[in-house]
Short mmCIF file of C-alpha atoms and ligand atoms in Angstrom, two decimals:
data_model
loop_
_atom_site.label_atom_id
_atom_site.label_comp_id
_atom_site.label_asym_id
_atom_site.label_seq_id
_atom_site.Cartn_x
_atom_site.Cartn_y
_atom_site.Cartn_z
CA UNK A 529 47.49 90.03 83.22
CA UNK A 530 49.78 89.21 80.26
CA UNK A 531 48.86 86.75 77.53
CA UNK A 532 50.47 85.22 74.50
CA UNK A 533 48.29 85.49 71.40
CA UNK A 534 48.40 82.65 68.89
CA UNK A 535 46.34 83.37 65.77
CA UNK A 536 45.54 80.14 63.97
CA UNK A 537 46.06 78.35 67.30
CA UNK A 538 43.46 75.66 66.49
CA UNK A 539 45.39 74.70 63.37
CA UNK A 540 48.24 72.31 62.85
CA UNK A 541 51.34 74.33 63.79
CA UNK A 542 49.42 76.73 66.03
CA UNK A 543 48.03 73.99 68.27
CA UNK A 544 51.49 72.48 68.79
CA UNK A 545 52.74 75.94 69.73
CA UNK A 546 49.86 76.45 72.16
CA UNK A 547 50.66 73.15 73.90
CA UNK A 548 54.33 74.08 74.28
CA UNK A 549 53.46 77.56 75.63
CA UNK A 550 51.10 76.02 78.19
CA UNK A 551 53.81 73.58 79.28
CA UNK A 552 56.02 76.63 79.81
CA UNK A 553 53.36 78.07 82.14
CA UNK A 554 52.06 80.82 79.84
CA UNK A 555 48.52 82.08 79.51
CA UNK A 556 47.39 81.79 75.91
CA UNK A 557 44.67 83.45 73.85
CA UNK A 558 43.80 81.72 70.58
CA UNK A 559 42.10 83.53 67.70
CA UNK A 560 40.87 81.09 65.05
CA UNK A 561 37.79 80.89 62.81
CA UNK A 562 37.99 77.07 62.62
CA UNK A 563 38.04 77.13 58.82
CA UNK A 564 40.82 74.51 58.93
CA UNK A 565 41.56 74.26 62.63
CA UNK A 566 39.67 72.05 65.06
CA UNK A 567 38.56 72.55 68.66
CA UNK A 568 39.81 69.04 69.40
CA UNK A 569 43.35 70.31 68.68
CA UNK A 570 43.17 72.60 71.72
CA UNK A 571 43.32 71.62 75.42
CA UNK A 572 40.18 73.65 76.23
CA UNK A 573 40.03 72.16 79.72
CA UNK A 574 43.26 73.98 80.62
CA UNK A 575 42.38 77.11 82.61
CA UNK A 576 45.25 79.01 80.97
CA UNK A 577 43.66 78.81 77.50
CA UNK A 578 41.13 81.28 76.14
CA UNK A 579 39.66 80.42 72.75
CA UNK A 580 38.16 83.19 70.62
CA UNK A 581 36.20 81.95 67.61
CA UNK A 582 36.78 84.85 65.25
CA UNK A 583 38.13 86.02 61.94
CA UNK A 584 41.47 87.80 61.77
CA UNK A 585 40.28 89.62 58.64
CA UNK A 586 37.41 91.18 60.58
CA UNK A 587 38.60 94.57 61.87
CA UNK A 588 36.08 94.68 64.70
CA UNK A 589 37.09 91.25 65.99
CA UNK A 590 40.73 92.27 66.07
CA UNK A 591 39.95 95.61 67.79
CA UNK A 592 37.88 93.93 70.45
CA UNK A 593 40.54 91.32 71.07
CA UNK A 594 43.17 93.94 71.81
CA UNK A 595 40.65 95.92 73.85
CA UNK A 596 40.14 92.94 76.09
CA UNK A 597 43.61 91.43 76.47
CA UNK A 598 47.15 92.69 76.93
CA UNK A 599 49.72 90.68 74.99
CA UNK A 600 53.29 89.90 75.88
CA UNK A 601 53.95 88.08 72.61
CA UNK A 602 51.99 87.53 69.42
CA UNK A 603 52.51 84.58 67.07
CA UNK A 604 50.57 85.30 63.88
CA UNK A 605 49.89 81.96 62.19
CA UNK A 606 46.28 82.31 61.00
CA UNK A 607 46.17 82.03 57.23
CA UNK A 608 44.79 80.22 54.26
CA UNK A 609 47.78 77.87 54.37
CA UNK A 610 47.35 76.21 51.00
CA UNK A 611 49.07 77.45 47.87
CA UNK A 612 46.47 75.69 45.68
CA UNK A 613 43.55 77.18 47.66
CA UNK A 614 44.97 80.66 47.12
CA UNK A 615 44.89 80.10 43.36
CA UNK A 616 41.27 79.00 43.61
CA UNK A 617 40.24 82.01 45.72
CA UNK A 618 42.76 84.87 45.68
CA UNK A 619 40.34 87.41 47.16
CA UNK A 620 39.52 85.38 50.29
CA UNK A 621 43.19 84.51 50.66
CA UNK A 622 44.17 88.17 50.49
CA UNK A 623 41.59 89.20 53.08
CA UNK A 624 42.97 86.72 55.59
CA UNK A 625 46.62 86.52 54.66
CA UNK A 626 47.24 90.20 54.07
CA UNK A 627 44.48 92.31 55.66
CA UNK A 628 44.54 90.18 58.79
CA UNK A 629 48.26 90.89 59.20
CA UNK A 630 47.86 94.66 58.93
CA UNK A 631 44.97 94.70 61.38
CA UNK A 632 47.06 92.85 63.95
CA UNK A 633 50.08 95.09 63.35
CA UNK A 634 48.01 98.24 63.81
CA UNK A 635 46.57 97.02 67.08
CA UNK A 636 49.94 95.72 68.27
CA UNK A 637 51.47 99.13 67.53
CA UNK A 638 49.12 100.75 70.04
CA UNK A 639 50.18 98.34 72.76
CA UNK A 640 53.32 99.83 74.26
CA UNK A 641 54.76 96.86 76.14
CA UNK A 642 54.60 94.07 73.53
CA UNK A 643 57.78 91.97 73.68
CA UNK A 644 57.56 90.29 70.26
CA UNK A 645 55.37 89.83 67.19
CA UNK A 646 56.41 86.78 65.15
CA UNK A 647 54.94 86.26 61.69
CA UNK A 648 54.70 82.90 59.90
CA UNK A 649 55.88 83.51 56.36
CA UNK A 650 56.77 80.82 53.86
CA UNK A 651 59.44 79.34 51.64
CA UNK A 652 56.89 79.89 48.87
CA UNK A 653 58.22 83.47 48.57
CA UNK A 654 61.30 82.12 46.74
CA UNK A 655 59.20 80.50 43.99
CA UNK A 656 61.40 78.90 41.36
CA UNK A 657 64.33 81.27 41.86
CA UNK A 658 67.44 79.41 40.82
CA UNK A 659 69.66 79.57 43.88
CA UNK A 660 69.69 76.43 46.01
CA UNK A 661 69.60 76.11 48.94
CA UNK A 662 67.40 79.18 49.42
CA UNK A 663 69.04 81.87 51.52
CA UNK A 664 67.09 84.65 53.16
CA UNK A 665 68.63 87.05 50.66
CA UNK A 666 68.04 84.81 47.62
CA UNK A 667 65.89 86.19 44.84
CA UNK A 668 62.20 86.51 45.81
CA UNK A 669 59.90 85.28 43.07
CA UNK A 670 56.39 84.59 44.35
CA UNK A 671 54.35 82.49 41.90
CA UNK A 672 50.93 82.47 43.57
CA UNK A 673 48.53 84.73 45.49
CA UNK A 674 49.58 82.85 48.64
CA UNK A 675 53.25 83.63 48.13
CA UNK A 676 52.60 87.27 47.17
CA UNK A 677 50.56 87.86 50.33
CA UNK A 678 53.13 86.10 52.51
CA UNK A 679 55.91 88.25 51.14
CA UNK A 680 53.94 91.49 51.38
CA UNK A 681 52.88 90.66 54.96
CA UNK A 682 56.40 89.73 55.93
CA UNK A 683 57.72 93.04 54.62
CA UNK A 684 55.03 94.95 56.50
CA UNK A 685 55.85 93.06 59.68
CA UNK A 686 59.56 93.89 59.42
CA UNK A 687 58.90 97.46 58.33
CA UNK A 688 56.82 98.02 61.47
CA UNK A 689 60.05 97.35 63.31
CA UNK A 690 62.11 99.87 61.35
CA UNK A 691 59.39 102.55 61.17
CA UNK A 692 57.56 102.21 64.47
CA UNK A 693 59.99 100.19 66.61
CA UNK A 694 57.44 97.39 66.99
CA UNK A 695 59.49 94.34 68.09
CA UNK A 696 58.84 92.06 65.12
CA UNK A 697 60.46 89.01 63.49
CA UNK A 698 59.41 86.72 60.66
CA UNK A 699 60.07 83.09 59.85
CA UNK A 700 59.86 81.39 56.47
CA UNK A 701 58.68 77.87 57.16
CA UNK A 702 59.60 75.22 54.63
CA UNK A 703 57.32 72.13 54.54
CA UNK A 704 56.10 71.30 58.02
CA UNK A 705 54.64 67.90 58.97
CA UNK A 706 53.40 66.11 62.07
CA UNK A 707 50.25 65.14 63.95
CA UNK A 708 47.22 67.43 63.88
CA UNK A 709 47.54 68.55 60.26
CA UNK A 710 44.06 68.36 58.75
CA UNK A 711 44.09 65.90 55.80
CA UNK A 712 40.50 66.49 54.77
CA UNK A 713 40.95 69.07 52.06
CA UNK A 714 42.47 68.40 48.63
CA UNK A 715 44.66 71.38 49.57
CA UNK A 716 46.01 69.84 52.77
CA UNK A 717 49.74 69.33 53.25
CA UNK A 718 51.05 66.37 51.28
CA UNK A 719 52.29 64.36 54.27
CA UNK A 720 48.93 64.64 56.06
CA UNK A 721 47.20 63.34 52.92
CA UNK A 722 49.73 60.53 52.59
CA UNK A 723 49.23 59.55 56.23
CA UNK A 724 45.48 59.44 55.71
CA UNK A 725 45.81 57.25 52.59
CA UNK A 726 48.40 54.95 54.17
CA UNK A 727 46.11 54.44 57.17
CA UNK A 728 43.11 53.63 54.95
CA UNK A 729 45.07 51.13 52.86
CA UNK A 730 46.59 49.59 56.00
CA UNK A 731 43.04 48.85 57.10
CA UNK A 732 42.31 47.19 53.79
CA UNK A 733 40.37 50.09 52.22
CA UNK A 734 41.55 50.96 48.72
CA UNK A 735 42.25 54.71 48.79
CA UNK A 736 44.76 55.95 46.23
CA UNK A 737 47.13 58.89 46.57
CA UNK A 738 47.09 61.46 43.75
CA UNK A 739 50.61 62.45 42.78
CA UNK A 740 50.80 65.78 40.96
CA UNK A 741 53.67 65.83 38.48
CA UNK A 742 56.52 63.34 38.20
CA UNK A 743 57.30 63.20 41.94
CA UNK A 744 60.78 64.55 41.26
CA UNK A 745 59.89 67.91 42.84
CA UNK A 746 61.82 68.38 46.07
CA UNK A 747 60.93 69.84 49.44
CA UNK A 748 62.61 70.46 52.78
CA UNK A 749 60.26 68.64 55.18
CA UNK A 750 60.64 69.68 58.82
CA UNK A 751 58.99 67.99 61.81
CA UNK A 752 56.60 70.23 63.72
CA UNK A 753 58.42 69.89 67.09
CA UNK A 754 61.53 71.41 65.50
CA UNK A 755 59.42 74.23 64.06
CA UNK A 756 58.04 75.07 67.51
CA UNK A 757 61.56 75.16 68.96
CA UNK A 758 62.59 77.53 66.16
CA UNK A 759 59.58 79.79 66.73
CA UNK A 760 60.27 80.06 70.45
CA UNK A 761 63.96 80.71 69.86
CA UNK A 762 63.22 83.49 67.38
CA UNK A 763 60.66 85.01 69.76
CA UNK A 764 63.22 85.17 72.57
CA UNK A 765 66.39 86.14 70.73
CA UNK A 766 67.54 89.78 70.65
CA UNK A 767 69.44 89.12 67.44
CA UNK A 768 66.25 88.17 65.61
CA UNK A 769 64.59 91.58 66.04
CA UNK A 770 63.54 93.05 62.70
CA UNK A 771 64.83 90.01 60.79
CA UNK A 772 63.52 87.04 58.80
CA UNK A 773 64.75 83.44 59.21
CA UNK A 774 64.39 80.30 57.12
CA UNK A 775 62.98 77.40 59.15
CA UNK A 776 63.85 74.07 57.56
CA UNK A 777 66.27 71.19 58.01
CA UNK A 778 68.70 72.20 55.28
CA UNK A 779 68.03 68.91 53.43
CA UNK A 780 65.96 68.31 50.30
CA UNK A 781 64.16 65.17 49.27
CA UNK A 782 61.99 64.34 46.27
CA UNK A 783 58.36 63.44 46.76
CA UNK A 784 59.07 60.00 45.28
CA UNK A 785 61.82 59.30 47.81
CA UNK A 786 59.75 60.61 50.72
CA UNK A 787 56.81 58.39 49.71
CA UNK A 788 59.10 55.32 49.58
CA UNK A 789 60.40 56.02 53.10
CA UNK A 790 56.86 56.42 54.40
CA UNK A 791 55.68 53.24 52.66
CA UNK A 792 58.47 51.37 54.40
CA UNK A 793 57.62 52.83 57.82
CA UNK A 794 53.93 52.03 57.45
CA UNK A 795 54.39 48.69 55.70
CA UNK A 796 51.92 49.75 53.01
CA UNK A 797 52.35 49.65 49.25
CA UNK A 798 50.43 52.79 48.33
CA UNK A 799 48.25 52.88 45.18
CA UNK A 800 49.23 56.05 43.28
CA UNK A 801 47.35 57.89 40.53
CA UNK A 802 49.36 60.36 38.46
CA UNK A 803 48.03 63.81 37.57
CA UNK A 804 49.70 66.74 35.83
CA UNK A 805 51.72 69.24 37.88
CA UNK A 806 49.70 71.75 39.86
CA UNK A 807 49.79 75.34 38.64
CA UNK A 808 52.28 77.41 40.61
CA UNK A 809 53.99 74.30 42.01
CA UNK A 810 57.61 74.82 43.01
CA UNK A 811 60.10 72.34 41.54
CA UNK A 812 62.98 72.42 43.99
CA UNK A 813 63.05 73.80 47.48
CA UNK A 814 65.30 73.55 50.47
CA UNK A 815 66.62 75.92 53.06
CA UNK A 816 69.97 77.34 53.97
CA UNK A 817 69.53 77.53 57.75
CA UNK A 818 72.82 79.21 58.68
CA UNK A 819 71.08 82.29 60.11
CA UNK A 820 68.90 80.17 62.36
CA UNK A 821 71.90 78.02 63.32
CA UNK A 822 73.70 81.21 64.35
CA UNK A 823 71.05 82.01 66.96
CA UNK A 824 71.27 78.46 68.34
CA UNK A 825 68.92 76.25 66.31
CA UNK A 826 69.65 72.70 65.27
CA UNK A 827 66.87 70.42 63.95
CA UNK A 828 66.48 67.31 66.11
CA UNK A 829 64.49 65.07 63.77
CA UNK A 830 65.64 63.39 60.57
CA UNK A 831 62.80 62.77 58.08
CA UNK A 832 62.51 59.05 58.88
CA UNK A 833 62.39 59.82 62.61
CA UNK A 834 59.72 62.48 62.23
CA UNK A 835 57.63 60.29 59.94
CA UNK A 836 57.88 57.39 62.37
CA UNK A 837 56.74 59.67 65.20
CA UNK A 838 53.82 60.93 63.12
CA UNK A 839 52.82 57.41 62.05
CA UNK A 840 52.95 56.11 65.64
CA UNK A 841 50.80 59.05 66.81
CA UNK A 842 48.20 58.24 64.18
CA UNK A 843 47.74 54.50 64.49
P1 NAD B 92 46.47 75.30 59.31
O1 NAD B 92 45.50 75.50 58.20
O2 NAD B 92 46.42 74.03 60.07
O3 NAD B 92 46.38 76.49 60.37
C1 NAD B 92 45.93 77.77 60.04
C2 NAD B 92 44.85 78.13 61.05
O4 NAD B 92 44.36 79.44 60.75
C3 NAD B 92 43.64 77.18 60.99
O5 NAD B 92 43.33 76.73 62.29
C4 NAD B 92 42.52 78.03 60.42
O6 NAD B 92 41.26 77.64 60.92
C5 NAD B 92 42.95 79.42 60.86
N1 NAD B 92 42.42 80.49 60.01
C6 NAD B 92 42.38 80.53 58.65
N2 NAD B 92 41.82 81.66 58.25
C7 NAD B 92 41.51 82.38 59.37
C8 NAD B 92 40.91 83.63 59.60
N3 NAD B 92 40.50 84.41 58.59
N4 NAD B 92 40.74 84.05 60.88
C9 NAD B 92 41.14 83.27 61.92
N5 NAD B 92 41.72 82.07 61.76
C10 NAD B 92 41.90 81.62 60.50
O7 NAD B 92 47.92 75.55 58.69
P2 NAD B 92 49.36 75.37 59.34
O8 NAD B 92 50.06 74.39 58.49
O9 NAD B 92 49.28 75.17 60.80
O10 NAD B 92 49.98 76.80 59.03
C11 NAD B 92 50.19 77.79 60.04
C12 NAD B 92 50.89 78.99 59.40
O11 NAD B 92 52.16 78.61 58.91
C13 NAD B 92 50.14 79.59 58.20
O12 NAD B 92 50.32 80.98 58.24
C14 NAD B 92 50.85 79.01 57.01
O13 NAD B 92 50.73 79.83 55.87
C15 NAD B 92 52.27 78.96 57.53
N6 NAD B 92 53.10 77.97 56.86
C16 NAD B 92 52.80 76.63 56.97
C17 NAD B 92 53.63 75.70 56.34
C18 NAD B 92 53.37 74.22 56.40
O14 NAD B 92 54.13 73.47 55.79
N7 NAD B 92 52.37 73.75 57.12
C19 NAD B 92 54.75 76.15 55.63
C20 NAD B 92 54.98 77.51 55.50
C21 NAD B 92 54.17 78.42 56.15
C1 UD1 B 93 53.50 73.94 51.63
C2 UD1 B 93 52.46 74.50 52.59
C3 UD1 B 93 52.45 76.00 52.50
C4 UD1 B 93 53.87 76.49 52.70
C5 UD1 B 93 54.88 75.84 51.72
C6 UD1 B 93 56.31 76.21 52.09
C7 UD1 B 93 50.42 73.30 53.17
C8 UD1 B 93 49.06 72.88 52.75
N1 UD1 B 93 51.14 74.00 52.27
O1 UD1 B 93 53.15 74.23 50.27
O2 UD1 B 93 51.61 76.54 53.53
O3 UD1 B 93 53.91 77.88 52.60
O4 UD1 B 93 54.78 74.43 51.89
O5 UD1 B 93 57.21 75.53 51.28
O6 UD1 B 93 50.85 73.01 54.26
N2 UD1 B 93 51.03 66.95 46.28
C9 UD1 B 93 50.66 65.75 45.66
N3 UD1 B 93 49.48 65.17 46.05
C10 UD1 B 93 48.68 65.71 47.02
C11 UD1 B 93 49.08 66.91 47.65
C12 UD1 B 93 50.27 67.51 47.25
O7 UD1 B 93 51.35 65.25 44.78
O8 UD1 B 93 47.63 65.12 47.32
C13 UD1 B 93 52.31 67.57 45.86
C14 UD1 B 93 52.15 69.02 45.45
O9 UD1 B 93 51.78 69.16 44.09
C15 UD1 B 93 53.55 69.57 45.74
C16 UD1 B 93 54.00 68.75 46.96
O10 UD1 B 93 53.16 67.60 47.00
O11 UD1 B 93 54.42 69.31 44.68
C17 UD1 B 93 53.83 69.51 48.26
O12 UD1 B 93 52.51 70.04 48.29
P1 UD1 B 93 51.89 70.72 49.59
O13 UD1 B 93 52.00 69.82 50.75
O14 UD1 B 93 50.55 71.27 49.23
O15 UD1 B 93 52.96 71.85 49.90
P2 UD1 B 93 53.50 73.14 49.14
O16 UD1 B 93 52.70 73.49 47.94
O17 UD1 B 93 54.96 72.94 49.02
#
């Protein structure tokens, strides 16, 4: 029997992917150590889901997984997903974000009939390189352990295609948002933290948002449903073999502007406390998505539409 493996499938993006794969009738194996992911994110009652509580940076776990299941596709999303967390603990980040990738690649290499291995890389690899929007061939300038490991992993993933003919592709996600993103860590994605604070204040509980820096830093925020469509497209396209693609909307917005839009949607005037910029924080970031457009991708959600969807899911 053939399965699709989703590492990090109990996490934010992974769980959305799992749901879409199940809707498409696939059988899915999830490998996740629940460090950030949650069991409640996964439809465990669905007979086509197998959940493995395990660590991708544990060689034995990965060996056993491939010993037990035969994979048609692999989506490798498990990672320490926070830039700030990687600065706090580079060693743990490296074990998961880099070692975990190599272990999966080595096992995937032994499996002769794999159709695709897709790796979740990040826009963080561009750092503060000057070119905007960021193109896939823009200067790479990783500023943090997170970004270094993402870039190194991405190169390994693509080199396994050129050296060993493993059918691999990589995607560089820009800033993804939507329901299911865990807001409970200071290192969680900014829109999940904002949603949490807006909800608290809506209910009359004073709960301020900490803004790092002047709020003029920009990001390309993409709604998770669009990201899943991009992932599936890349996993099916012949043109994407051995290549890396930006996944964003192609639009940038400052944190200040994004917060204003979200305040309007939620009807909450958010209390904000200002802190200094975070170390390793990127100032300006948005994607050139021509390559992804060329294989048929067009984002469906504008920021205000995605935020409205997210807000309605949460309240
Ligand atoms: P997330 O933290 O919600 O999901 C990551 C999942 O991996 C979690 O469920 C976590 O429990 C699991 N995990 C962590 N370490 C593990 C380990 N050692 N073994 C097994 N499982 C482990 O984050 P996300 O936002 O869903 O990110 C998914 C992927 O996309 C990550 O690789 C992240 O780096 C990448 N990415 C995310 C964004 C974004 O904006 N969210 C942007 C660029 C890239
Ligand atoms: C995010 C992703 C990372 C991904 C990268 C790609 C998360 C946790 N991080 O990193 O996986 O590789 O996009 O571009 O999903 N901020 C605040 N207050 C807060 C939290 C954040 O002001 O409480 C600011 C940050 O300093 C930063 C911006 O919001 O300037 C975005 O932060 P964050 O959501 O952590 O994302 P990135 O660091 O861009």
